[in-house]
Amino acid sequence: MSPDSQRGRPGPGTEASRFALEVSGVTKRYGSQAAVDDVSFALEPGTFLTMLGPSGSGKTTTLSMIAGFTQQDQGTITVAGRDISAVPPHQRGIGVVFQNYALFPHLSVEQNVAFPLEMQGVRRREALAKAREALEMVELGTRAGSKPRELSGGQQQRVALARAVVFEPPLLLMDEPLGALDKRLRTQMQIEIMRISRKLGSTVVYVTHDQEEALVMSDLIAVYNNGAIEQLGTSRELYETPRTRFVADFIGESVLLPCVAEPDGSCHGLGWHGTLPKRAELREGRGVLVLRPEDLTIAPDDATGGAAGAANSIAGTVADVIYVGSALISLVRTDDGAELEVRTPRSEAALAVRGGDRVRVHWRPEHAVVVPEDERATRGGEEELATRQLLAPGR
Ligand SMILES: Nc1ncnc2c1ncn2[C@@H]1O[C@H](COP(=O)(O)OP(=O)(O)OP(=O)(O)O)[C@@H](O)[C@H]1O
């Protein structure tokens, strides 16, 4: 477990109930495979956490254990300081919106929304009145008497959202709730979900595949990989200071250059040398220099700095230039075969280069991060070869 995944956990003797949700050392195995492997995090009330990661990395299983649909093999889950591990789902007081958590087709929209309240023993009249309020909140007040099949996909999702928030749950779990919607409706619903969760002051755990959605909506993002949280932080922390190569690659566009960090504070790679960035996860040995395309600048290669070139830069040939409206993307192929993407704002387009130009791509060490090499990524393949060449004396 990375120290990051423990973020916000209370220390021994600290009052646990200051957290709306605390997941501690939770593991779920299917056969010999761990779907979720020793996951821990704690959320202050009102936090919006998004779980982001590739398919099969354990996001839904984590959510399902919090909801109570799946029983963990190890670890504890507490909601507002109360261990809910043995509490059945409907008694957990958690609002749930799962993509496949369908509405009841034979009930009207308002009866669907009133259902969780009636399950809690609230009288029918009161439950229906509250259901109508929740439907107003998602702007479906006029469709209370409709059957779900008479509504569009987006409207049905909004009913599901109303049903999840009708009892004003302090904790709301959402698994790809907008997965089936088109882009326009998705954006509208993202705003709706943020508005409603803020209004209710709910703590939200949200699962999505869409990193843009995660960056826009979340206070915190947990990046999942292979059943574990690889890094947990704000959007900005994940983008600007990824701790691992996986996170650097997964969040936003990145340029990754294999490198060797030296104890004297320098680092070098194939065809370049420079200063070891302060934000280096390792001070010595093999790693990967992480750069963001918008932090790179491009200039004609005038061979400054002699044959080895200027520090913190690499020479190459422009393979392509793509106009994307707000910026120009230059794809540069280095002499050692690495591909670099350089993003130049449109306002600086005078600096633009053309395909076939010899150029030098520069970066500032304060914009770079060095992360450890990912063993999985370097097992076999070209990259291992590149790293071996990098370490070979005489190059
Ligand atoms: N009921 C089950 N039986 C066996 N294996 C399961 C079961 N549920 C999940 N798994 C396995 O656990 C792993 C994690 O699955 P999970 O659904 O949590 O991933 P996910 O990150 O939510 O993926 P996706 O984004 O595709 O929904 C996967 O390898 C999956 O095959």
CSV table of C-alpha atoms and ligand atoms in Angstrom, one decimal:
chain,number,residue,atom,x,y,z
A,1,MET,CA,0.0,0.0,0.0
A,2,SER,CA,1.4,3.4,-0.9
A,3,PRO,CA,1.6,6.0,1.8
A,4,ASP,CA,-0.7,8.1,-0.3
A,5,SER,CA,-3.5,5.7,-0.1
A,6,GLN,CA,-3.5,6.2,3.6
A,7,ARG,CA,-4.0,9.9,3.2
A,8,GLY,CA,-6.3,11.4,5.8
A,9,ARG,CA,-6.3,8.3,8.0
A,10,PRO,CA,-6.5,9.0,11.7
A,11,GLY,CA,-3.5,8.1,13.7
A,12,PRO,CA,-3.8,5.8,16.7
A,13,GLY,CA,-6.1,7.4,19.3
A,14,THR,CA,-7.5,9.9,17.0
A,15,GLU,CA,-11.3,10.4,16.8
A,16,ALA,CA,-12.3,8.3,13.9
A,17,SER,CA,-15.8,9.8,13.4
A,18,ARG,CA,-14.4,13.0,12.0
A,19,PHE,CA,-14.4,11.0,8.7
A,20,ALA,CA,-17.6,10.5,6.7
A,21,LEU,CA,-16.1,7.3,5.3
A,22,GLU,CA,-13.1,5.3,6.3
A,23,VAL,CA,-11.9,2.3,4.3
A,24,SER,CA,-9.1,0.4,6.1
A,25,GLY,CA,-7.0,-2.4,4.6
A,26,VAL,CA,-9.9,-3.7,2.5
A,27,THR,CA,-9.3,-6.8,0.4
A,28,LYS,CA,-11.5,-8.9,-1.8
A,29,ARG,CA,-10.4,-12.0,-3.6
A,30,TYR,CA,-12.0,-14.1,-6.3
A,31,GLY,CA,-10.2,-17.4,-6.3
A,32,SER,CA,-6.5,-16.7,-5.9
A,33,GLN,CA,-6.9,-13.2,-7.6
A,34,ALA,CA,-7.3,-10.1,-5.5
A,35,ALA,CA,-9.9,-7.8,-7.1
A,36,VAL,CA,-9.1,-5.3,-4.4
A,37,ASP,CA,-5.9,-5.5,-2.5
A,38,ASP,CA,-5.4,-3.7,0.8
A,39,VAL,CA,-7.1,-0.5,-0.1
A,40,SER,CA,-7.3,2.3,2.5
A,41,PHE,CA,-8.5,5.9,2.4
A,42,ALA,CA,-10.5,8.3,4.6
A,43,LEU,CA,-12.8,11.1,3.5
A,44,GLU,CA,-13.8,14.2,5.4
A,45,PRO,CA,-17.5,15.0,5.2
A,46,GLY,CA,-18.5,16.7,1.9
A,47,THR,CA,-15.5,15.4,0.0
A,48,PHE,CA,-16.1,14.4,-3.7
A,49,LEU,CA,-13.7,11.4,-4.4
A,50,THR,CA,-13.5,9.9,-7.9
A,51,MET,CA,-12.0,6.5,-8.5
A,52,LEU,CA,-10.3,6.4,-11.9
A,53,GLY,CA,-8.5,3.5,-13.5
A,54,PRO,CA,-8.4,1.0,-16.2
A,55,SER,CA,-11.1,-1.6,-16.6
A,56,GLY,CA,-10.8,-4.4,-14.1
A,57,SER,CA,-8.7,-2.4,-11.7
A,58,GLY,CA,-11.1,-2.9,-8.7
A,59,LYS,CA,-13.1,0.4,-8.6
A,60,THR,CA,-16.6,-1.2,-8.8
A,61,THR,CA,-15.6,-3.9,-6.3
A,62,THR,CA,-14.5,-1.2,-3.8
A,63,LEU,CA,-17.8,0.7,-4.3
A,64,SER,CA,-19.8,-2.5,-4.0
A,65,MET,CA,-18.2,-3.3,-0.7
A,66,ILE,CA,-19.0,0.1,0.7
A,67,ALA,CA,-22.6,-0.2,-0.5
A,68,GLY,CA,-22.8,-3.7,1.1
A,69,PHE,CA,-23.5,-5.7,-2.1
A,70,THR,CA,-20.1,-7.4,-1.8
A,71,GLN,CA,-18.6,-8.6,1.5
A,72,GLN,CA,-14.9,-7.9,1.9
A,73,ASP,CA,-12.5,-10.7,2.9
A,74,GLN,CA,-10.4,-8.4,5.1
A,75,GLY,CA,-10.4,-4.9,6.4
A,76,THR,CA,-13.0,-2.6,7.8
A,77,ILE,CA,-15.4,0.1,6.4
A,78,THR,CA,-16.7,2.8,8.8
A,79,VAL,CA,-19.3,5.4,7.9
A,80,ALA,CA,-19.3,8.4,10.3
A,81,GLY,CA,-17.3,6.3,12.8
A,82,ARG,CA,-19.6,3.3,12.7
A,83,ASP,CA,-18.3,-0.1,11.4
A,84,ILE,CA,-20.9,-1.1,8.8
A,85,SER,CA,-19.2,-4.3,7.7
A,86,ALA,CA,-22.0,-6.4,9.1
A,87,VAL,CA,-24.9,-4.0,8.2
A,88,PRO,CA,-27.1,-5.1,5.3
A,89,PRO,CA,-27.1,-2.7,2.3
A,90,HIS,CA,-30.6,-1.1,2.8
A,91,GLN,CA,-29.7,-0.3,6.4
A,92,ARG,CA,-26.4,1.5,5.6
A,93,GLY,CA,-28.1,4.8,4.8
A,94,ILE,CA,-26.1,5.2,1.7
A,95,GLY,CA,-27.4,6.6,-1.6
A,96,VAL,CA,-26.5,4.5,-4.5
A,97,VAL,CA,-26.5,5.1,-8.3
A,98,PHE,CA,-25.1,2.3,-10.3
A,99,GLN,CA,-25.3,2.2,-14.1
A,100,ASN,CA,-27.2,-1.0,-14.1
A,101,TYR,CA,-29.2,-0.3,-10.9
A,102,ALA,CA,-32.5,-0.1,-12.9
A,103,LEU,CA,-35.7,1.7,-12.0
A,104,PHE,CA,-38.8,-0.5,-11.3
A,105,PRO,CA,-40.7,-0.5,-14.6
A,106,HIS,CA,-44.1,-1.1,-13.1
A,107,LEU,CA,-43.9,1.9,-10.7
A,108,SER,CA,-44.3,5.5,-11.7
A,109,VAL,CA,-41.4,7.9,-11.5
A,110,GLU,CA,-42.4,9.3,-8.2
A,111,GLN,CA,-43.1,5.9,-6.7
A,112,ASN,CA,-39.6,4.8,-7.8
A,113,VAL,CA,-38.1,7.8,-6.0
A,114,ALA,CA,-40.3,7.3,-2.9
A,115,PHE,CA,-39.3,3.7,-2.6
A,116,PRO,CA,-36.2,4.0,-0.4
A,117,LEU,CA,-38.1,6.2,2.0
A,118,GLU,CA,-40.9,3.7,2.2
A,119,MET,CA,-38.3,1.0,2.9
A,120,GLN,CA,-37.2,3.1,5.8
A,121,GLY,CA,-40.8,3.1,7.1
A,122,VAL,CA,-41.7,6.7,6.1
A,123,ARG,CA,-45.4,7.1,5.5
A,124,ARG,CA,-46.5,7.0,1.9
A,125,ARG,CA,-47.9,10.5,1.7
A,126,GLU,CA,-44.7,12.0,3.2
A,127,ALA,CA,-42.6,9.8,1.0
A,128,LEU,CA,-44.4,10.9,-2.1
A,129,ALA,CA,-44.1,14.6,-1.1
A,130,LYS,CA,-40.3,14.2,-0.6
A,131,ALA,CA,-40.1,12.3,-3.9
A,132,ARG,CA,-41.7,15.2,-5.7
A,133,GLU,CA,-39.2,17.6,-4.1
A,134,ALA,CA,-36.3,15.4,-5.2
A,135,LEU,CA,-37.8,15.3,-8.7
A,136,GLU,CA,-37.9,19.1,-8.8
A,137,MET,CA,-34.3,19.1,-7.9
A,138,VAL,CA,-33.4,17.1,-11.0
A,139,GLU,CA,-36.0,19.2,-13.0
A,140,LEU,CA,-38.4,16.3,-13.6
A,141,GLY,CA,-41.2,17.6,-11.4
A,142,THR,CA,-43.6,17.5,-14.3
A,143,ARG,CA,-42.9,13.8,-15.1
A,144,ALA,CA,-43.8,12.4,-11.6
A,145,GLY,CA,-46.7,10.3,-13.0
A,146,SER,CA,-44.8,8.9,-16.0
A,147,LYS,CA,-43.5,5.3,-16.2
A,148,PRO,CA,-39.7,5.0,-16.6
A,149,ARG,CA,-40.1,3.6,-20.1
A,150,GLU,CA,-41.8,6.9,-21.2
A,151,LEU,CA,-38.6,8.8,-20.3
A,152,SER,CA,-35.3,9.2,-22.3
A,153,GLY,CA,-32.1,7.6,-21.0
A,154,GLY,CA,-30.9,10.8,-19.6
A,155,GLN,CA,-34.2,11.5,-17.8
A,156,GLN,CA,-34.1,7.9,-16.3
A,157,GLN,CA,-30.6,8.6,-15.0
A,158,ARG,CA,-31.9,11.8,-13.4
A,159,VAL,CA,-34.7,9.7,-11.7
A,160,ALA,CA,-32.1,7.3,-10.4
A,161,LEU,CA,-30.2,10.3,-9.0
A,162,ALA,CA,-33.4,11.7,-7.4
A,163,ARG,CA,-34.0,8.2,-5.9
A,164,ALA,CA,-30.4,8.1,-4.5
A,165,VAL,CA,-30.6,11.6,-2.9
A,166,VAL,CA,-34.3,11.6,-1.7
A,167,PHE,CA,-33.4,10.6,1.8
A,168,GLU,CA,-30.5,13.1,1.9
A,169,PRO,CA,-27.8,10.5,2.5
A,170,PRO,CA,-24.6,11.8,4.0
A,171,LEU,CA,-22.8,9.3,1.7
A,172,LEU,CA,-23.5,8.9,-2.0
A,173,LEU,CA,-22.0,6.2,-4.2
A,174,MET,CA,-22.1,6.5,-8.0
A,175,ASP,CA,-20.7,4.0,-10.5
A,176,GLU,CA,-20.5,5.3,-14.0
A,177,PRO,CA,-23.8,7.0,-13.6
A,178,LEU,CA,-23.4,9.0,-16.8
A,179,GLY,CA,-21.9,6.1,-18.9
A,180,ALA,CA,-24.9,5.8,-21.2
A,181,LEU,CA,-25.4,9.5,-21.9
A,182,ASP,CA,-24.2,11.6,-24.8
A,183,LYS,CA,-21.6,14.3,-24.3
A,184,ARG,CA,-24.0,17.2,-23.9
A,185,LEU,CA,-26.2,15.5,-21.4
A,186,ARG,CA,-23.2,14.2,-19.6
A,187,THR,CA,-21.8,17.7,-19.1
A,188,GLN,CA,-25.2,18.9,-17.9
A,189,MET,CA,-25.5,16.0,-15.4
A,190,GLN,CA,-22.0,16.5,-14.1
A,191,ILE,CA,-23.0,20.0,-13.1
A,192,GLU,CA,-26.3,18.7,-11.6
A,193,ILE,CA,-24.5,16.0,-9.6
A,194,MET,CA,-22.0,18.5,-8.2
A,195,ARG,CA,-24.8,21.0,-7.4
A,196,ILE,CA,-27.0,18.5,-5.6
A,197,SER,CA,-24.2,16.8,-3.7
A,198,ARG,CA,-22.9,20.3,-2.5
A,199,LYS,CA,-26.4,21.3,-1.6
A,200,LEU,CA,-26.9,18.2,0.6
A,201,GLY,CA,-23.3,18.4,1.9
A,202,SER,CA,-23.0,14.7,0.9
A,203,THR,CA,-19.7,12.9,0.7
A,204,VAL,CA,-19.5,11.3,-2.7
A,205,VAL,CA,-17.5,8.3,-4.1
A,206,TYR,CA,-17.8,8.4,-7.8
A,207,VAL,CA,-16.5,5.9,-10.4
A,208,THR,CA,-15.7,6.9,-14.0
A,209,HIS,CA,-13.5,5.9,-16.9
A,210,ASP,CA,-13.5,9.5,-18.1
A,211,GLN,CA,-10.5,11.3,-16.8
A,212,GLU,CA,-11.8,14.7,-17.9
A,213,GLU,CA,-15.0,14.1,-15.9
A,214,ALA,CA,-12.8,13.1,-12.9
A,215,LEU,CA,-10.6,16.3,-13.2
A,216,VAL,CA,-13.7,18.5,-13.4
A,217,MET,CA,-15.8,17.0,-10.6
A,218,SER,CA,-13.5,15.9,-7.9
A,219,ASP,CA,-11.9,17.2,-4.8
A,220,LEU,CA,-9.8,14.0,-4.7
A,221,ILE,CA,-9.0,11.4,-7.2
A,222,ALA,CA,-7.8,7.8,-6.4
A,223,VAL,CA,-6.0,6.3,-9.4
A,224,TYR,CA,-6.5,2.5,-9.3
A,225,ASN,CA,-4.2,0.0,-10.8
A,226,ASN,CA,-4.3,-3.8,-10.4
A,227,GLY,CA,-6.7,-3.7,-7.4
A,228,ALA,CA,-4.7,-1.0,-5.5
A,229,ILE,CA,-4.7,2.7,-5.2
A,230,GLU,CA,-1.6,3.9,-6.9
A,231,GLN,CA,-1.9,7.5,-5.9
A,232,LEU,CA,-4.6,9.6,-4.2
A,233,GLY,CA,-4.5,13.3,-4.5
A,234,THR,CA,-6.1,16.4,-5.9
A,235,SER,CA,-6.3,16.7,-9.7
A,236,ARG,CA,-3.5,19.2,-9.6
A,237,GLU,CA,-1.2,16.9,-7.5
A,238,LEU,CA,-1.8,14.0,-9.8
A,239,TYR,CA,-1.1,16.1,-12.9
A,240,GLU,CA,1.8,18.0,-11.6
A,241,THR,CA,3.5,15.5,-9.3
A,242,PRO,CA,2.6,12.0,-10.3
A,243,ARG,CA,4.4,9.5,-8.1
A,244,THR,CA,4.6,6.7,-10.5
A,245,ARG,CA,4.9,6.2,-14.2
A,246,PHE,CA,1.5,4.7,-14.4
A,247,VAL,CA,-0.1,7.8,-12.9
A,248,ALA,CA,1.9,10.1,-15.1
A,249,ASP,CA,0.8,8.1,-18.2
A,250,PHE,CA,-2.8,7.7,-17.1
A,251,ILE,CA,-3.6,11.4,-16.1
A,252,GLY,CA,-3.3,13.7,-19.0
A,253,GLU,CA,-0.8,13.7,-21.9
A,254,SER,CA,2.8,13.1,-21.0
A,255,VAL,CA,6.3,12.8,-22.5
A,256,LEU,CA,8.3,10.0,-20.8
A,257,LEU,CA,12.0,9.8,-21.2
A,258,PRO,CA,14.0,7.0,-19.6
A,259,CYS,CA,16.8,8.5,-17.5
A,260,VAL,CA,19.5,7.8,-14.9
A,261,ALA,CA,19.7,10.1,-11.8
A,262,GLU,CA,23.2,10.7,-10.5
A,263,PRO,CA,24.0,11.5,-6.9
A,264,ASP,CA,25.6,14.9,-8.0
A,265,GLY,CA,22.1,16.2,-8.8
A,266,SER,CA,22.3,15.6,-12.6
A,267,CYS,CA,20.5,13.2,-14.8
A,268,HIS,CA,20.8,12.0,-18.3
A,269,GLY,CA,19.2,9.9,-21.0
A,270,LEU,CA,19.7,8.9,-24.6
A,271,GLY,CA,20.9,12.0,-26.4
A,272,TRP,CA,20.4,14.4,-23.5
A,273,HIS,CA,21.7,15.5,-20.1
A,274,GLY,CA,20.3,17.9,-17.5
A,275,THR,CA,19.5,18.8,-13.9
A,276,LEU,CA,17.7,16.3,-11.7
A,277,PRO,CA,14.3,17.9,-11.0
A,278,LYS,CA,13.6,18.7,-7.3
A,279,ARG,CA,10.4,16.8,-7.6
A,280,ALA,CA,12.2,13.5,-8.1
A,281,GLU,CA,10.9,10.3,-6.5
A,282,LEU,CA,14.3,8.9,-6.6
A,283,ARG,CA,17.7,10.6,-6.2
A,284,GLU,CA,19.8,7.9,-7.8
A,285,GLY,CA,19.5,5.2,-10.4
A,286,ARG,CA,17.1,4.4,-13.3
A,287,GLY,CA,13.9,6.3,-13.6
A,288,VAL,CA,11.7,8.1,-16.0
A,289,LEU,CA,11.7,11.9,-16.6
A,290,VAL,CA,8.0,13.0,-16.9
A,291,LEU,CA,7.2,16.1,-18.9
A,292,ARG,CA,3.9,17.7,-20.0
A,293,PRO,CA,3.6,18.7,-23.6
A,294,GLU,CA,2.6,22.3,-22.7
A,295,ASP,CA,5.7,22.8,-20.6
A,296,LEU,CA,8.0,22.0,-23.6
A,297,THR,CA,9.4,24.7,-25.9
A,298,ILE,CA,10.7,24.1,-29.4
A,299,ALA,CA,13.4,25.9,-31.3
A,300,PRO,CA,15.5,25.4,-34.4
A,301,ASP,CA,18.5,23.2,-33.5
A,302,ASP,CA,21.4,25.5,-33.5
A,303,ALA,CA,23.6,23.0,-31.7
A,304,THR,CA,24.0,25.3,-28.7
A,305,GLY,CA,26.1,23.7,-26.0
A,306,GLY,CA,28.3,21.8,-28.4
A,307,ALA,CA,27.9,18.2,-29.7
A,308,ALA,CA,26.1,17.1,-26.6
A,309,GLY,CA,23.6,20.0,-26.9
A,310,ALA,CA,22.3,22.4,-24.2
A,311,ALA,CA,21.3,21.0,-20.9
A,312,ASN,CA,17.7,20.0,-20.4
A,313,SER,CA,17.0,19.6,-24.1
A,314,ILE,CA,16.9,17.0,-26.7
A,315,ALA,CA,17.4,17.2,-30.5
A,316,GLY,CA,15.1,15.7,-33.1
A,317,THR,CA,13.2,16.1,-36.3
A,318,VAL,CA,9.6,17.3,-36.6
A,319,ALA,CA,7.5,14.4,-37.8
A,320,ASP,CA,4.2,16.3,-37.9
A,321,VAL,CA,2.5,19.4,-36.9
A,322,ILE,CA,-1.2,19.3,-36.0
A,323,TYR,CA,-3.4,22.4,-35.5
A,324,VAL,CA,-6.0,21.8,-32.7
A,325,GLY,CA,-7.5,25.3,-32.5
A,326,SER,CA,-6.1,26.5,-29.2
A,327,ALA,CA,-2.6,25.1,-29.9
A,328,LEU,CA,-0.2,23.6,-32.3
A,329,ILE,CA,0.9,20.1,-31.5
A,330,SER,CA,4.4,19.3,-32.9
A,331,LEU,CA,5.4,15.6,-32.9
A,332,VAL,CA,9.2,15.4,-32.7
A,333,ARG,CA,11.1,12.2,-33.3
A,334,THR,CA,14.5,12.1,-31.5
A,335,ASP,CA,17.6,10.6,-33.0
A,336,ASP,CA,17.1,7.6,-30.7
A,337,GLY,CA,13.6,7.0,-31.8
A,338,ALA,CA,11.6,8.6,-28.9
A,339,GLU,CA,8.4,10.5,-29.8
A,340,LEU,CA,7.8,13.8,-28.1
A,341,GLU,CA,4.6,15.8,-28.2
A,342,VAL,CA,5.1,19.6,-27.9
A,343,ARG,CA,2.1,21.8,-27.3
A,344,THR,CA,2.6,25.4,-28.3
A,345,PRO,CA,-0.2,27.9,-27.6
A,346,ARG,CA,-1.8,29.4,-30.7
A,347,SER,CA,-0.7,32.9,-29.5
A,348,GLU,CA,2.9,31.8,-30.0
A,349,ALA,CA,2.3,30.3,-33.4
A,350,ALA,CA,5.0,32.5,-34.9
A,351,LEU,CA,7.4,30.1,-33.3
A,352,ALA,CA,5.8,27.3,-35.2
A,353,VAL,CA,7.9,24.7,-37.0
A,354,ARG,CA,7.3,22.6,-40.0
A,355,GLY,CA,7.5,18.9,-40.7
A,356,GLY,CA,11.1,17.8,-41.5
A,357,ASP,CA,12.7,20.7,-39.5
A,358,ARG,CA,15.6,19.9,-37.2
A,359,VAL,CA,14.7,21.2,-33.8
A,360,ARG,CA,15.7,21.1,-30.2
A,361,VAL,CA,13.0,20.6,-27.5
A,362,HIS,CA,13.7,22.3,-24.2
A,363,TRP,CA,12.3,21.9,-20.8
A,364,ARG,CA,12.8,23.5,-17.4
A,365,PRO,CA,13.7,21.1,-14.6
A,366,GLU,CA,11.1,22.7,-12.3
A,367,HIS,CA,8.4,21.6,-14.7
A,368,ALA,CA,9.7,18.0,-14.7
A,369,VAL,CA,9.3,15.1,-12.3
A,370,VAL,CA,11.3,11.9,-12.1
A,371,VAL,CA,9.5,8.7,-11.2
A,372,PRO,CA,10.9,5.2,-10.6
A,373,GLU,CA,10.9,2.9,-13.6
A,374,ASP,CA,7.8,0.7,-13.8
A,375,GLU,CA,9.1,-2.8,-13.7
A,376,ARG,CA,6.0,-4.1,-15.5
A,377,ALA,CA,6.5,-1.7,-18.4
A,378,THR,CA,10.1,-2.5,-18.9
A,379,ARG,CA,9.7,-6.3,-18.8
A,380,GLY,CA,11.0,-7.1,-22.3
A,381,GLY,CA,10.4,-5.0,-25.3
A,382,GLU,CA,12.0,-1.9,-26.8
A,383,GLU,CA,12.0,0.1,-23.7
A,384,GLU,CA,14.2,-2.4,-21.9
A,385,LEU,CA,16.6,-2.3,-24.8
A,386,ALA,CA,16.6,1.5,-24.7
A,387,THR,CA,17.3,1.4,-20.9
A,388,ARG,CA,20.2,-1.1,-21.4
A,389,GLN,CA,21.6,1.2,-24.1
A,390,LEU,CA,21.3,4.1,-21.8
A,391,LEU,CA,23.3,2.3,-19.1
A,392,ALA,CA,25.9,0.9,-21.4
A,393,PRO,CA,29.2,2.7,-21.0
A,394,GLY,CA,30.6,4.6,-24.0
A,395,ARG,CA,27.3,6.0,-25.2
B,1,LIG,N1,-18.2,-11.6,-9.0
B,1,LIG,C1,-17.0,-11.7,-9.5
B,1,LIG,N2,-16.4,-12.9,-9.7
B,1,LIG,C2,-15.2,-13.1,-10.1
B,1,LIG,N3,-14.3,-12.0,-10.4
B,1,LIG,C3,-14.8,-10.8,-10.3
B,1,LIG,C4,-16.2,-10.6,-9.8
B,1,LIG,N4,-16.4,-9.2,-9.7
B,1,LIG,C5,-15.2,-8.7,-10.2
B,1,LIG,N5,-14.3,-9.6,-10.5
B,1,LIG,C6,-12.9,-9.3,-11.0
B,1,LIG,O1,-12.3,-8.4,-10.1
B,1,LIG,C7,-11.5,-7.5,-10.8
B,1,LIG,C8,-11.9,-6.1,-10.5
B,1,LIG,O2,-13.2,-5.8,-11.1
B,1,LIG,P1,-14.0,-4.5,-10.9
B,1,LIG,O3,-15.3,-4.6,-11.6
B,1,LIG,O4,-14.0,-4.0,-9.5
B,1,LIG,O5,-13.1,-3.5,-11.8
B,1,LIG,P2,-13.4,-2.0,-12.3
B,1,LIG,O6,-12.2,-1.3,-12.1
B,1,LIG,O7,-14.7,-1.5,-11.7
B,1,LIG,O8,-13.6,-2.3,-13.9
B,1,LIG,P3,-14.6,-1.6,-14.9
B,1,LIG,O9,-14.1,-0.2,-15.0
B,1,LIG,O10,-14.5,-2.4,-16.1
B,1,LIG,O11,-16.0,-1.6,-14.3
B,1,LIG,C9,-11.7,-7.9,-12.3
B,1,LIG,O12,-10.5,-8.7,-12.7
B,1,LIG,C10,-12.9,-8.7,-12.3
B,1,LIG,O13,-12.9,-9.6,-13.4
